[in-house]
Coordinates of C-alpha atoms and ligand atoms in Angstrom, one line a residue:
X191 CA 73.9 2.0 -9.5
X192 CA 74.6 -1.2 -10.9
X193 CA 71.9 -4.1 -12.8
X194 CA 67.9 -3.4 -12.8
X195 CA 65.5 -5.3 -11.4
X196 CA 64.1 -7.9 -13.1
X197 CA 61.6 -7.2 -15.6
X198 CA 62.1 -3.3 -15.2
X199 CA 62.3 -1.9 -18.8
X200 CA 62.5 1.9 -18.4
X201 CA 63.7 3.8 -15.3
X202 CA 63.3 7.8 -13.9
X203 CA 65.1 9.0 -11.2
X204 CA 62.8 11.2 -9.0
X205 CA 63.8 14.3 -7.8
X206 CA 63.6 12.4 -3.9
X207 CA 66.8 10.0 -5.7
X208 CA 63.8 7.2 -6.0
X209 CA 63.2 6.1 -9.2
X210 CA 59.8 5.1 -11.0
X211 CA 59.9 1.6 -13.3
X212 CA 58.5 0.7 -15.8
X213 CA 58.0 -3.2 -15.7
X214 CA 57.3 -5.6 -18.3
X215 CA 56.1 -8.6 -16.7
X216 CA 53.8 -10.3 -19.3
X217 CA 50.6 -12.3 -18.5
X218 CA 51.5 -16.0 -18.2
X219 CA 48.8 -19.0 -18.7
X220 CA 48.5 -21.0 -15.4
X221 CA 47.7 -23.6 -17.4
X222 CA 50.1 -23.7 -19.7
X223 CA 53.4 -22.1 -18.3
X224 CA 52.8 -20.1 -21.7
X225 CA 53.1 -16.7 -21.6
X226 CA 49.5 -15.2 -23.3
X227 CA 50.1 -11.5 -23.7
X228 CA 51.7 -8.2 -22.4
X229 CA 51.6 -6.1 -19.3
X230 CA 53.2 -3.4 -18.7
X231 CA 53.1 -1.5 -15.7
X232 CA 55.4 1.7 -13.9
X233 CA 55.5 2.4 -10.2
X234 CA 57.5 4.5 -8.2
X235 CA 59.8 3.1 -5.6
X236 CA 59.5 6.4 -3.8
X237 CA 55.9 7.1 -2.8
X238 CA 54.5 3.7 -3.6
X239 CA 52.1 5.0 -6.2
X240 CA 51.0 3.1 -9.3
X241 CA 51.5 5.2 -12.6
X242 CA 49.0 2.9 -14.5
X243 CA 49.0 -0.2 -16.4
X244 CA 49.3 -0.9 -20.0
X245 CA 47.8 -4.6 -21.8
X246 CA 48.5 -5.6 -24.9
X247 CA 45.3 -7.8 -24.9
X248 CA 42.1 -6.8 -24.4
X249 CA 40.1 -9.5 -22.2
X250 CA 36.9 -8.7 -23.2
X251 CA 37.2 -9.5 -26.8
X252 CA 40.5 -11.9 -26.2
X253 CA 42.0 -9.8 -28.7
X254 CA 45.5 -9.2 -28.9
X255 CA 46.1 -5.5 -29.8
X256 CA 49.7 -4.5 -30.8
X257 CA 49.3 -0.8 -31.6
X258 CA 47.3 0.1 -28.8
X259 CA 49.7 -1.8 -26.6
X260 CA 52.8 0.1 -28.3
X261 CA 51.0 3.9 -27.6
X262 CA 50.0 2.7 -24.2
X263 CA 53.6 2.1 -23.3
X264 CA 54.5 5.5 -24.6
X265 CA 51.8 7.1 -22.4
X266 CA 53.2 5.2 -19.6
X267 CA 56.8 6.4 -20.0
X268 CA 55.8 9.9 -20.4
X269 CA 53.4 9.8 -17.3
X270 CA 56.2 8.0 -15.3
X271 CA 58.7 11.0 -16.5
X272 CA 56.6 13.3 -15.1
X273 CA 55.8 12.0 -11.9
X274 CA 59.7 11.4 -11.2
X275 CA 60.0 15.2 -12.6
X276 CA 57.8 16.1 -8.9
X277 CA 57.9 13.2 -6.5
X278 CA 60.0 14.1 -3.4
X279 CA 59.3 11.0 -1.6
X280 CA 62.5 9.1 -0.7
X281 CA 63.1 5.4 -1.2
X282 CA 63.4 3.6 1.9
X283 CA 66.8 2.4 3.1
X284 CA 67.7 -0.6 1.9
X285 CA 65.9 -4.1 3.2
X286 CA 62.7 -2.0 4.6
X287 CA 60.7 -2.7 1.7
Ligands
ZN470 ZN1 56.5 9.0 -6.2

């Protein structure tokens, strides 16, 4: 297995040899080409399920919040460690995705 994806930070190989990533992709202004905040998200490659979705700002009050950013992410990786601990899906062969 050679280089990740773009963006993927963290990465759990399934027990179906799929793997579920954990993507940093940030939140970029449109306006600006600036990037505004962090968004972190995991997925598996497998079944195609979302794990959930971390942000480091919080829209409503257009608050930037570091800490609960920082345990969000650590939620995320545990949840995406345990879904790769049980998912038997198999990635699809290459090019059919
Ligand atoms: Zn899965």
């Amino acid at each position: 297995m050679s280089g990740w994806p773009l963006h993927v930070v963290s990465r759990y190989l399934t027990v179906g040899t799929a793997t579920v990533d954990v993507i940093d992709t940030g939140i970029w202004s449109m306006m600006k080409g600036s990037l505004l905040g962090r968004s972190v998200s995991a997925a598996c490659t497998g079944c195609d399920q979302e794990i959930g979705e971390k942000t480091r700002r919080d829209w409503y009050s257009d608050q930037d919040q570091p800490e609960v950013f920082e345990d969000g992410l650590r939620e995320l990786r545990k949840a995406a460690q345990a879904h790769a601990e049980v998912c038997r899906a198999m990635p699809a062969p290459d090019g059919a995705r």
